[in-house]
Amino acid sequence: MTHKTLLRGGTLITASDMFAADLLIAGERIAAIGRDLVAPDAQVLDVRGKFILPGGVDPHVHLDLPMFGTVSSDDHYTGTKAAAFGGTTTVLDFVPLDHPTLTASVQAWKAKADPKVAVDYGLHMNITRWDDAIRDEMARLPEMGITSIKVFMAYNGRLRLQDGEIFQALRRARELGLLTMLHAENGDVIEVLVEEALAQGHTEPVWHARTRPAWGAVEAALRGAALAQQAQAPLYIVHMNTAGEVDVLRYAREKGLPVMGETCPQYLFFTEEHLARPDGAKWICSPPMRTPADNAGLWRGLELGVLQTVGTDHCPFFFDGTRPIEYEGQPVAIPGKELGKDDFTKIPNGVPGVGDRLPVLWTKGVVEGRLTPQQFVALTATNPAKIFGLYPRKGVLAPGADADVVVWDPDLQVTYGVQVAQHRTDYNLYEGWELTGFPVQVFLRGRLIVDHGEWLGQAGQGRYLARQAFRGQVL
Ligand code: URP
Ligand code: ZN
Ligand code: ZN
């Protein structure tokens, strides 16, 4: 018999509404939403005083990503488990193009992920070289359920494409119903500045930020928007980090260009000053943290709807990978940021965040009055699901949708940090932050997987999500 759960007496939050209702889960789906629902065969949970949210959709994570001779410390199990604890039930991970073909790269990545994932997941494809074979094989991506590609204007000699290649990738993506995602920085300027900094003996973490100027990101975002216009293709600019990028995005959107933007929590709170601390390597990611004015500009971008999503770019590394932590009862140590103690260019790029996103954004966004609860749901669940071809299966509370449901206690006070977050790493960017509001129960397709801090889930329970083509629905 189909298992049923009735969440009785909560307040539902969607991207457009907030209302008191019961929510009935039957099997893997939401079966009904309404007042005083009757379901005699359902297990009833009293959720009075709680909010009910759709499970978060994180459009930007990197799990088990090799970098600089090591690997990001959350794999597809530990990272998705951490996501679940933070109220996120869908993640979109990136496939590196590190096999001769796209197909082989996707197959190898899925083979790694499928046995481990603990929430549902989809894949973006990195296009990091451009030739006729790649252009032709891109047609296979929709068949594999991949409807987005990422291209890079930075990471010279490694991941970067030239502008003409990005233009061609955009046109090909449009033809195939794929959405192009852009890493917007100026690779050439970065290359010059890094060479100069090292020649002058500047090895400290803060030089990571000083060699990746904000104007390079602003210029690259505008260049990307202009390329998208010329290719008549939609574009999604990832990890936007400067106020100037928000200005550029607003300009492009006002001109009718099909361009959207994502930011990440770290760019809302931290600045280059954090990289100047003795433990500054903890904040190293690309693009880097900027200034308080950039933090403020990004918040404005969220408030005004210029930015459509908040992802995380979750890509954690240990701060000190020589010292084991305990993870599920076992000691674990993975080489991390210490690899660059004498040279900032050798510090693996990336920060933890997939589990932090919802709790931190709720307190700093909703509780502190910058975002409405509905904006919070739109930015963290509904918009990513719509943009990346998962709606209305994911990102929404509605009959027929997957029962990815979060019971959120708005009164729970949590002193946050590495012990609360479930990431497999040895630090947390929000250490000691006082949060108000936290997910207490998390359902993945009807199954309770987090219950008041207890893990009820398991590796492999997540499902691969074949996504729908991008149909031009720019938000
Ligand atoms: O530092 C970061 N963000 N690492 C992941 C790669 C990327 O560009 O998103
Ligand atoms: Zn990037
Ligand atoms: Zn990334």
Tab-separated table of C-alpha atoms and ligand atoms in Angstrom:
chain	number	residue	atom	x	y	z
A	1	MET	CA	0.000	0.000	0.000
A	2	THR	CA	1.200	3.530	-0.778
A	3	HIS	CA	2.716	5.196	2.260
A	4	LYS	CA	1.042	8.481	3.117
A	5	THR	CA	2.151	11.331	5.354
A	6	LEU	CA	-0.095	14.209	6.312
A	7	LEU	CA	1.637	17.410	7.421
A	8	ARG	CA	-1.108	18.982	9.492
A	9	GLY	CA	-1.441	22.684	10.326
A	10	GLY	CA	1.654	24.248	8.797
A	11	THR	CA	2.134	27.437	6.799
A	12	LEU	CA	3.129	26.744	3.214
A	13	ILE	CA	5.530	29.068	1.429
A	14	THR	CA	5.760	29.093	-2.348
A	15	ALA	CA	7.397	31.527	-4.756
A	16	SER	CA	4.180	33.542	-4.865
A	17	ASP	CA	2.143	32.765	-1.735
A	18	MET	CA	2.153	32.032	1.959
A	19	PHE	CA	-0.913	30.331	3.430
A	20	ALA	CA	-2.070	27.971	6.156
A	21	ALA	CA	-2.782	24.479	4.808
A	22	ASP	CA	-2.281	20.775	5.293
A	23	LEU	CA	-0.080	18.917	2.827
A	24	LEU	CA	-0.634	15.247	1.981
A	25	ILE	CA	2.194	13.126	0.635
A	26	ALA	CA	1.304	9.833	-1.059
A	27	GLY	CA	4.246	7.709	-2.113
A	28	GLU	CA	6.795	9.918	-3.858
A	29	ARG	CA	4.442	12.770	-4.737
A	30	ILE	CA	2.500	15.576	-3.180
A	31	ALA	CA	-1.091	14.326	-3.355
A	32	ALA	CA	-3.101	17.248	-1.984
A	33	ILE	CA	-2.857	20.677	-0.396
A	34	GLY	CA	-5.798	22.203	1.465
A	35	ARG	CA	-7.556	22.985	4.718
A	36	ASP	CA	-8.553	20.110	7.019
A	37	LEU	CA	-7.495	17.336	4.673
A	38	VAL	CA	-8.822	13.906	5.602
A	39	ALA	CA	-6.566	10.886	5.067
A	40	PRO	CA	-7.384	8.109	7.568
A	41	ASP	CA	-4.560	5.870	6.347
A	42	ALA	CA	-1.859	8.589	6.589
A	43	GLN	CA	0.764	9.057	9.244
A	44	VAL	CA	-0.013	12.480	10.686
A	45	LEU	CA	2.692	14.963	11.668
A	46	ASP	CA	1.625	18.024	13.613
A	47	VAL	CA	3.537	20.931	12.055
A	48	ARG	CA	1.676	23.815	13.679
A	49	GLY	CA	3.987	26.812	14.026
A	50	LYS	CA	6.257	25.523	11.253
A	51	PHE	CA	6.757	26.641	7.681
A	52	ILE	CA	6.564	24.120	4.844
A	53	LEU	CA	8.905	24.841	1.935
A	54	PRO	CA	9.757	23.039	-1.288
A	55	GLY	CA	13.119	21.287	-1.010
A	56	GLY	CA	15.920	23.583	-2.088
A	57	VAL	CA	17.383	23.280	-5.581
A	58	ASP	CA	21.071	24.208	-5.675
A	59	PRO	CA	21.945	24.955	-9.297
A	60	HIS	CA	25.704	25.003	-8.763
A	61	VAL	CA	27.773	22.431	-6.858
A	62	HIS	CA	31.057	20.614	-7.465
A	63	LEU	CA	31.326	17.178	-5.868
A	64	ASP	CA	34.427	14.990	-5.922
A	65	LEU	CA	36.144	17.505	-8.214
A	66	PRO	CA	39.848	16.912	-8.886
A	67	MET	CA	41.882	20.106	-8.596
A	68	PHE	CA	45.564	20.980	-8.143
A	69	GLY	CA	46.587	17.395	-7.332
A	70	THR	CA	43.852	16.840	-4.769
A	71	VAL	CA	40.075	16.538	-4.835
A	72	SER	CA	37.234	18.550	-3.318
A	73	SER	CA	36.485	16.959	0.016
A	74	ASP	CA	32.753	16.319	-0.389
A	75	ASP	CA	31.960	13.459	-2.709
A	76	HIS	CA	28.519	12.683	-4.102
A	77	TYR	CA	27.468	11.086	-0.816
A	78	THR	CA	28.870	13.466	1.768
A	79	GLY	CA	27.975	16.577	-0.240
A	80	THR	CA	24.392	15.518	-0.898
A	81	LYS	CA	23.940	14.421	2.708
A	82	ALA	CA	25.101	17.889	3.794
A	83	ALA	CA	22.702	19.404	1.269
A	84	ALA	CA	19.807	17.476	2.805
A	85	PHE	CA	20.653	18.653	6.335
A	86	GLY	CA	20.461	22.200	5.023
A	87	GLY	CA	17.079	21.659	3.343
A	88	THR	CA	18.310	21.123	-0.222
A	89	THR	CA	16.960	18.046	-2.012
A	90	THR	CA	18.207	18.641	-5.561
A	91	VAL	CA	21.706	19.611	-6.671
A	92	LEU	CA	23.137	20.286	-10.118
A	93	ASP	CA	26.763	19.201	-10.458
A	94	PHE	CA	29.232	19.866	-13.299
A	95	VAL	CA	30.832	17.230	-15.523
A	96	PRO	CA	34.455	18.094	-16.310
A	97	LEU	CA	35.454	17.382	-19.916
A	98	ASP	CA	38.336	15.116	-18.970
A	99	HIS	CA	37.726	12.217	-21.358
A	100	PRO	CA	38.083	12.204	-25.151
A	101	THR	CA	34.329	12.662	-25.656
A	102	LEU	CA	31.426	14.332	-23.893
A	103	THR	CA	29.644	10.980	-23.645
A	104	ALA	CA	32.582	9.258	-21.985
A	105	SER	CA	32.973	12.182	-19.576
A	106	VAL	CA	29.284	12.039	-18.611
A	107	GLN	CA	29.298	8.261	-18.242
A	108	ALA	CA	32.375	8.317	-16.024
A	109	TRP	CA	30.914	11.090	-13.847
A	110	LYS	CA	27.559	9.323	-13.492
A	111	ALA	CA	29.275	6.061	-12.619
A	112	LYS	CA	30.957	7.887	-9.747
A	113	ALA	CA	27.835	9.745	-8.621
A	114	ASP	CA	24.980	7.252	-8.980
A	115	PRO	CA	25.935	4.824	-6.185
A	116	LYS	CA	26.599	7.699	-3.785
A	117	VAL	CA	24.023	10.458	-4.213
A	118	ALA	CA	21.689	10.942	-1.265
A	119	VAL	CA	19.464	13.599	-2.886
A	120	ASP	CA	18.323	13.925	-6.490
A	121	TYR	CA	20.810	15.391	-8.904
A	122	GLY	CA	21.324	16.603	-12.433
A	123	LEU	CA	24.376	17.491	-14.467
A	124	HIS	CA	25.721	20.462	-16.406
A	125	MET	CA	28.439	19.822	-19.020
A	126	ASN	CA	31.640	21.872	-18.991
A	127	ILE	CA	32.684	22.754	-22.544
A	128	THR	CA	36.376	23.447	-22.074
A	129	ARG	CA	37.659	22.781	-25.580
A	130	TRP	CA	36.084	23.595	-28.906
A	131	ASP	CA	36.345	21.635	-32.122
A	132	ASP	CA	34.031	20.032	-34.676
A	133	ALA	CA	33.780	16.798	-32.706
A	134	ILE	CA	32.567	18.629	-29.579
A	135	ARG	CA	30.157	20.759	-31.611
A	136	ASP	CA	28.668	17.604	-33.199
A	137	GLU	CA	28.567	15.607	-30.007
A	138	MET	CA	26.734	18.345	-28.138
A	139	ALA	CA	23.617	16.919	-29.822
A	140	ARG	CA	23.945	13.909	-27.509
A	141	LEU	CA	23.618	16.020	-24.350
A	142	PRO	CA	19.791	16.340	-24.338
A	143	GLU	CA	19.553	12.557	-24.889
A	144	MET	CA	21.615	12.163	-21.723
A	145	GLY	CA	19.297	14.532	-19.848
A	146	ILE	CA	21.796	17.400	-19.845
A	147	THR	CA	20.334	20.681	-21.033
A	148	SER	CA	22.965	23.183	-19.908
A	149	ILE	CA	26.631	23.777	-20.652
A	150	LYS	CA	29.224	25.897	-18.860
A	151	VAL	CA	31.888	27.933	-20.634
A	152	PHE	CA	34.775	29.843	-19.065
A	153	MET	CA	36.372	33.200	-19.915
A	154	ALA	CA	39.112	32.522	-17.346
A	155	TYR	CA	41.488	29.730	-16.259
A	156	ASN	CA	43.829	30.245	-19.234
A	157	GLY	CA	45.428	27.064	-20.532
A	158	ARG	CA	43.052	24.913	-18.536
A	159	LEU	CA	39.328	25.532	-18.978
A	160	ARG	CA	39.047	28.749	-20.973
A	161	LEU	CA	37.495	29.162	-24.414
A	162	GLN	CA	38.221	32.118	-26.672
A	163	ASP	CA	35.399	34.580	-27.342
A	164	GLY	CA	34.848	33.256	-30.887
A	165	GLU	CA	34.525	29.762	-29.478
A	166	ILE	CA	32.079	30.917	-26.806
A	167	PHE	CA	30.054	32.604	-29.545
A	168	GLN	CA	29.932	29.338	-31.491
A	169	ALA	CA	29.081	27.339	-28.366
A	170	LEU	CA	26.219	29.753	-27.603
A	171	ARG	CA	24.783	29.355	-31.113
A	172	ARG	CA	25.080	25.581	-31.020
A	173	ALA	CA	23.510	25.473	-27.559
A	174	ARG	CA	20.564	27.541	-28.755
A	175	GLU	CA	20.041	25.179	-31.707
A	176	LEU	CA	19.887	22.216	-29.325
A	177	GLY	CA	17.736	23.782	-26.577
A	178	LEU	CA	20.635	24.051	-24.153
A	179	LEU	CA	21.208	26.925	-21.740
A	180	THR	CA	24.759	28.303	-21.658
A	181	MET	CA	26.272	29.173	-18.274
A	182	LEU	CA	29.198	31.574	-18.148
A	183	HIS	CA	32.172	31.972	-15.800
A	184	ALA	CA	32.817	35.705	-16.301
A	185	GLU	CA	36.355	36.874	-15.528
A	186	ASN	CA	39.126	38.205	-17.761
A	187	GLY	CA	41.610	35.325	-18.101
A	188	ASP	CA	44.288	37.359	-19.901
A	189	VAL	CA	44.455	40.097	-17.260
A	190	ILE	CA	44.534	37.493	-14.498
A	191	GLU	CA	47.416	35.690	-16.209
A	192	VAL	CA	49.501	38.886	-16.397
A	193	LEU	CA	48.747	39.938	-12.821
A	194	VAL	CA	49.496	36.502	-11.353
A	195	GLU	CA	52.838	36.351	-13.145
A	196	GLU	CA	53.748	39.824	-11.863
A	197	ALA	CA	52.645	39.091	-8.293
A	198	LEU	CA	54.689	35.896	-8.109
A	199	ALA	CA	57.728	37.629	-9.649
A	200	GLN	CA	57.476	40.244	-6.885
A	201	GLY	CA	57.333	37.543	-4.215
A	202	HIS	CA	53.670	37.994	-3.308
A	203	THR	CA	52.557	34.551	-2.205
A	204	GLU	CA	49.840	35.273	0.415
A	205	PRO	CA	46.158	34.328	-0.120
A	206	VAL	CA	45.021	37.942	-0.509
A	207	TRP	CA	46.895	38.069	-3.823
A	208	HIS	CA	44.360	35.624	-5.180
A	209	ALA	CA	41.821	38.468	-4.989
A	210	ARG	CA	44.263	41.188	-6.022
A	211	THR	CA	45.119	39.337	-9.232
A	212	ARG	CA	41.479	38.796	-10.232
A	213	PRO	CA	40.104	42.361	-10.518
A	214	ALA	CA	36.395	43.108	-10.175
A	215	TRP	CA	36.372	45.124	-13.398
A	216	GLY	CA	37.503	41.992	-15.209
A	217	ALA	CA	34.319	40.295	-14.028
A	218	VAL	CA	32.178	43.313	-14.968
A	219	GLU	CA	33.701	43.544	-18.432
A	220	ALA	CA	33.409	39.778	-18.930
A	221	ALA	CA	29.749	39.762	-17.873
A	222	LEU	CA	28.961	42.513	-20.399
A	223	ARG	CA	31.005	40.711	-23.069
A	224	GLY	CA	29.074	37.526	-22.315
A	225	ALA	CA	25.734	39.314	-22.574
A	226	ALA	CA	26.820	40.894	-25.876
A	227	LEU	CA	27.934	37.517	-27.239
A	228	ALA	CA	24.578	36.053	-26.206
A	229	GLN	CA	22.772	38.845	-28.045
A	230	GLN	CA	24.839	38.249	-31.187
A	231	ALA	CA	24.243	34.503	-30.966
A	232	GLN	CA	20.544	35.091	-30.173
A	233	ALA	CA	21.040	32.614	-27.336
A	234	PRO	CA	20.044	32.593	-23.671
A	235	LEU	CA	22.777	33.011	-21.082
A	236	TYR	CA	23.038	32.384	-17.323
A	237	ILE	CA	25.983	34.070	-15.604
A	238	VAL	CA	27.165	31.989	-12.652
A	239	HIS	CA	28.575	33.100	-9.307
A	240	MET	CA	28.081	36.856	-9.848
A	241	ASN	CA	30.240	38.634	-7.314
A	242	THR	CA	30.387	42.364	-8.021
A	243	ALA	CA	27.872	45.205	-7.915
A	244	GLY	CA	29.070	46.151	-11.394
A	245	GLU	CA	27.997	42.778	-12.762
A	246	VAL	CA	24.519	43.396	-11.377
A	247	ASP	CA	24.487	46.790	-13.160
A	248	VAL	CA	25.538	45.098	-16.390
A	249	LEU	CA	22.922	42.387	-16.002
A	250	ARG	CA	20.203	44.975	-15.379
A	251	TYR	CA	21.333	46.882	-18.472
A	252	ALA	CA	21.311	43.752	-20.626
A	253	ARG	CA	17.895	42.665	-19.353
A	254	GLU	CA	16.442	46.160	-19.867
A	255	LYS	CA	17.608	45.890	-23.477
A	256	GLY	CA	15.611	42.653	-23.731
A	257	LEU	CA	18.569	40.289	-23.774
A	258	PRO	CA	17.811	36.742	-22.541
A	259	VAL	CA	20.358	36.895	-19.741
A	260	MET	CA	19.985	35.662	-16.159
A	261	GLY	CA	22.262	35.693	-13.133
A	262	GLU	CA	23.159	33.696	-10.062
A	263	THR	CA	25.008	34.784	-6.956
A	264	CYS	CA	26.207	32.725	-3.996
A	265	PRO	CA	25.969	33.444	-0.243
A	266	GLN	CA	29.729	33.956	0.152
A	267	TYR	CA	29.597	37.000	-2.145
A	268	LEU	CA	26.866	38.580	-0.007
A	269	PHE	CA	28.830	38.516	3.230
A	270	PHE	CA	32.590	38.392	2.780
A	271	THR	CA	35.221	40.684	1.277
A	272	GLU	CA	38.838	40.703	0.165
A	273	GLU	CA	39.670	41.553	3.801
A	274	HIS	CA	38.839	37.981	4.757
A	275	LEU	CA	41.580	36.736	2.446
A	276	ALA	CA	44.054	38.978	4.283
A	277	ARG	CA	43.481	37.126	7.568
A	278	PRO	CA	46.038	34.525	8.724
A	279	ASP	CA	43.501	31.839	7.744
A	280	GLY	CA	42.604	33.697	4.531
A	281	ALA	CA	42.961	30.545	2.408
A	282	LYS	CA	39.583	29.433	3.771
A	283	TRP	CA	37.920	32.139	1.646
A	284	ILE	CA	39.721	31.356	-1.607
A	285	CYS	CA	37.415	30.636	-4.479
A	286	SER	CA	37.129	31.944	-8.013
A	287	PRO	CA	35.878	34.561	-8.545
A	288	PRO	CA	37.071	36.024	-5.239
A	289	MET	CA	35.274	37.949	-2.512
A	290	ARG	CA	35.121	41.706	-3.237
A	291	THR	CA	34.071	44.760	-1.152
A	292	PRO	CA	31.191	45.784	1.156
A	293	ALA	CA	29.782	47.848	-1.734
A	294	ASP	CA	29.711	44.688	-3.849
A	295	ASN	CA	27.947	42.772	-1.057
A	296	ALA	CA	25.332	45.542	-0.975
A	297	GLY	CA	24.961	45.638	-4.761
A	298	LEU	CA	24.358	41.899	-4.896
A	299	TRP	CA	21.718	42.108	-2.161
A	300	ARG	CA	20.005	44.833	-4.197
A	301	GLY	CA	20.172	42.565	-7.228
A	302	LEU	CA	18.323	39.869	-5.284
A	303	GLU	CA	15.767	42.256	-3.810
A	304	LEU	CA	14.932	43.804	-7.190
A	305	GLY	CA	14.847	40.537	-9.129
A	306	VAL	CA	17.823	41.405	-11.333
A	307	LEU	CA	19.394	38.160	-10.090
A	308	GLN	CA	17.263	35.037	-10.420
A	309	THR	CA	18.996	32.439	-8.245
A	310	VAL	CA	21.230	31.827	-5.251
A	311	GLY	CA	23.465	28.808	-5.807
A	312	THR	CA	26.508	27.882	-3.741
A	313	ASP	CA	29.398	26.878	-6.022
A	314	HIS	CA	29.977	24.355	-3.218
A	315	CYS	CA	33.521	23.063	-3.703
A	316	PRO	CA	35.075	22.479	-0.263
A	317	PHE	CA	38.670	21.693	0.593
A	318	PHE	CA	40.151	21.093	4.028
A	319	PHE	CA	41.869	24.141	5.503
A	320	ASP	CA	44.474	21.770	6.935
A	321	GLY	CA	44.321	18.482	5.099
A	322	THR	CA	47.113	17.005	7.197
A	323	ARG	CA	44.826	16.810	10.263
A	324	PRO	CA	42.047	14.228	10.115
A	325	ILE	CA	38.477	15.024	11.103
A	326	GLU	CA	35.999	12.399	12.189
A	327	TYR	CA	33.338	11.689	9.604
A	328	GLU	CA	30.689	9.025	10.310
A	329	GLY	CA	32.985	7.574	12.944
A	330	GLN	CA	36.061	7.353	10.704
A	331	PRO	CA	39.123	9.615	10.516
A	332	VAL	CA	39.313	11.461	7.198
A	333	ALA	CA	42.009	13.810	5.903
A	334	ILE	CA	42.169	15.051	2.311
A	335	PRO	CA	44.914	17.406	1.110
A	336	GLY	CA	43.491	20.910	0.901
A	337	LYS	CA	44.330	24.573	1.221
A	338	GLU	CA	47.697	23.878	2.887
A	339	LEU	CA	48.968	22.865	-0.565
A	340	GLY	CA	49.305	26.581	-1.273
A	341	LYS	CA	50.872	27.764	1.964
A	342	ASP	CA	53.864	29.153	0.022
A	343	ASP	CA	52.042	30.129	-3.171
A	344	PHE	CA	48.476	31.398	-3.464
A	345	THR	CA	48.174	29.951	-6.979
A	346	LYS	CA	48.433	26.447	-5.540
A	347	ILE	CA	45.577	26.859	-3.042
A	348	PRO	CA	42.663	24.761	-4.307
A	349	ASN	CA	39.841	27.106	-5.318
A	350	GLY	CA	36.518	26.643	-3.627
A	351	VAL	CA	34.518	26.931	-0.418
A	352	PRO	CA	31.902	24.818	1.376
A	353	GLY	CA	28.300	26.012	1.199
A	354	VAL	CA	25.663	23.552	0.004
A	355	GLY	CA	24.305	22.972	3.507
A	356	ASP	CA	24.696	26.595	4.594
A	357	ARG	CA	22.724	28.215	1.789
A	358	LEU	CA	19.173	28.029	3.100
A	359	PRO	CA	19.778	28.597	6.840
A	360	VAL	CA	22.165	31.515	6.295
A	361	LEU	CA	20.042	33.171	3.609
A	362	TRP	CA	16.901	32.766	5.714
A	363	THR	CA	18.382	34.573	8.714
A	364	LYS	CA	20.251	37.246	6.782
A	365	GLY	CA	17.646	37.626	4.050
A	366	VAL	CA	14.205	36.911	5.479
A	367	VAL	CA	14.611	37.451	9.233
A	368	GLU	CA	16.590	40.644	8.686
A	369	GLY	CA	13.967	41.931	6.253
A	370	ARG	CA	15.837	42.014	2.939
A	371	LEU	CA	13.801	39.278	1.241
A	372	THR	CA	10.236	38.084	1.594
A	373	PRO	CA	9.746	34.391	2.363
A	374	GLN	CA	8.357	34.027	-1.159
A	375	GLN	CA	11.479	35.604	-2.703
A	376	PHE	CA	13.564	33.207	-0.631
A	377	VAL	CA	11.701	30.211	-2.085
A	378	ALA	CA	11.876	31.630	-5.605
A	379	LEU	CA	15.627	32.251	-5.434
A	380	THR	CA	16.583	28.973	-3.813
A	381	ALA	CA	14.136	26.469	-5.291
A	382	THR	CA	11.526	27.560	-7.819
A	383	ASN	CA	13.655	29.692	-10.137
A	384	PRO	CA	16.536	27.194	-10.367
A	385	ALA	CA	14.001	24.433	-11.103
A	386	LYS	CA	12.363	26.516	-13.833
A	387	ILE	CA	15.594	27.699	-15.414
A	388	PHE	CA	17.168	24.249	-15.466
A	389	GLY	CA	14.234	22.218	-16.787
A	390	LEU	CA	13.049	20.587	-13.566
A	391	TYR	CA	9.770	22.454	-13.012
A	392	PRO	CA	7.075	21.519	-11.944
A	393	ARG	CA	8.583	18.263	-10.724
A	394	LYS	CA	10.996	20.111	-8.424
A	395	GLY	CA	11.037	23.492	-6.703
A	396	VAL	CA	7.316	23.767	-5.977
A	397	LEU	CA	4.667	22.678	-3.503
A	398	ALA	CA	1.823	21.500	-5.728
A	399	PRO	CA	-0.139	18.298	-6.236
A	400	GLY	CA	1.792	16.040	-8.602
A	401	ALA	CA	5.216	17.482	-7.750
A	402	ASP	CA	7.861	15.292	-6.160
A	403	ALA	CA	7.330	15.337	-2.394
A	404	ASP	CA	10.618	17.100	-1.668
A	405	VAL	CA	9.391	18.971	1.369
A	406	VAL	CA	11.129	20.854	4.155
A	407	VAL	CA	9.587	21.458	7.576
A	408	TRP	CA	11.168	24.715	8.701
A	409	ASP	CA	11.152	25.850	12.323
A	410	PRO	CA	11.202	29.656	12.195
A	411	ASP	CA	11.877	29.937	15.938
A	412	LEU	CA	14.806	27.560	16.214
A	413	GLN	CA	17.989	29.377	17.269
A	414	VAL	CA	21.183	27.763	16.084
A	415	THR	CA	24.769	28.727	16.766
A	416	TYR	CA	26.080	27.677	13.385
A	417	GLY	CA	29.464	26.345	12.336
A	418	VAL	CA	31.462	23.324	11.285
A	419	GLN	CA	29.886	21.092	13.948
A	420	VAL	CA	26.351	21.836	12.758
A	421	ALA	CA	26.966	21.893	9.012
A	422	GLN	CA	27.449	18.363	7.736
A	423	HIS	CA	30.066	19.094	5.077
A	424	ARG	CA	33.075	16.785	5.059
A	425	THR	CA	35.619	19.473	5.785
A	426	ASP	CA	37.350	21.075	8.753
A	427	TYR	CA	35.928	24.595	8.701
A	428	ASN	CA	32.849	26.626	7.978
A	429	LEU	CA	32.679	30.201	6.682
A	430	TYR	CA	29.810	31.048	9.052
A	431	GLU	CA	31.468	29.814	12.244
A	432	GLY	CA	29.707	31.144	15.330
A	433	TRP	CA	26.908	32.893	13.417
A	434	GLU	CA	23.636	33.039	15.338
A	435	LEU	CA	20.861	31.821	13.048
A	436	THR	CA	17.121	32.009	13.596
A	437	GLY	CA	15.118	29.458	11.638
A	438	PHE	CA	16.323	26.050	10.534
A	439	PRO	CA	15.108	22.968	8.655
A	440	VAL	CA	14.002	20.302	11.122
A	441	GLN	CA	12.537	17.645	8.827
A	442	VAL	CA	13.418	16.965	5.216
A	443	PHE	CA	11.531	14.668	2.841
A	444	LEU	CA	13.010	13.396	-0.412
A	445	ARG	CA	10.274	12.084	-2.712
A	446	GLY	CA	8.080	11.350	0.290
A	447	ARG	CA	10.733	9.724	2.385
A	448	LEU	CA	11.844	11.379	5.630
A	449	ILE	CA	15.647	11.603	5.362
A	450	VAL	CA	16.509	14.203	8.036
A	451	ASP	CA	14.584	14.246	11.296
A	452	HIS	CA	15.581	16.827	13.914
A	453	GLY	CA	19.296	16.409	13.288
A	454	GLU	CA	19.173	12.658	12.708
A	455	TRP	CA	20.243	11.179	9.360
A	456	LEU	CA	17.768	8.630	8.045
A	457	GLY	CA	19.035	8.631	4.486
A	458	GLN	CA	21.569	6.528	2.650
A	459	ALA	CA	24.032	6.599	-0.215
A	460	GLY	CA	22.451	5.878	-3.586
A	461	GLN	CA	18.893	6.918	-2.653
A	462	GLY	CA	19.177	10.025	-4.869
A	463	ARG	CA	18.029	9.810	-8.470
A	464	TYR	CA	19.543	11.184	-11.649
A	465	LEU	CA	17.288	13.855	-13.145
A	466	ALA	CA	17.045	13.957	-16.927
A	467	ARG	CA	16.158	17.604	-17.507
A	468	GLN	CA	13.887	19.262	-20.051
A	469	ALA	CA	15.290	21.453	-22.817
A	470	PHE	CA	15.550	25.182	-22.244
A	471	ARG	CA	12.450	26.575	-23.916
A	472	GLY	CA	13.337	30.235	-23.885
A	473	GLN	CA	11.591	30.927	-20.585
A	474	VAL	CA	13.940	33.637	-19.330
A	475	LEU	CA	12.898	34.660	-15.805
B	1	URP	O1	36.574	28.386	-6.811
B	1	URP	C1	35.681	27.793	-7.395
B	1	URP	N1	34.558	28.394	-7.627
B	1	URP	N2	35.834	26.534	-7.836
B	1	URP	C2	34.941	25.870	-8.680
B	1	URP	C3	35.097	26.181	-10.135
B	1	URP	C4	34.219	27.294	-10.696
B	1	URP	O2	34.707	28.136	-11.435
B	1	URP	O3	33.006	27.343	-10.444
B	2	ZN	ZN	33.087	29.162	-12.422
B	3	ZN	ZN	31.557	26.472	-9.857
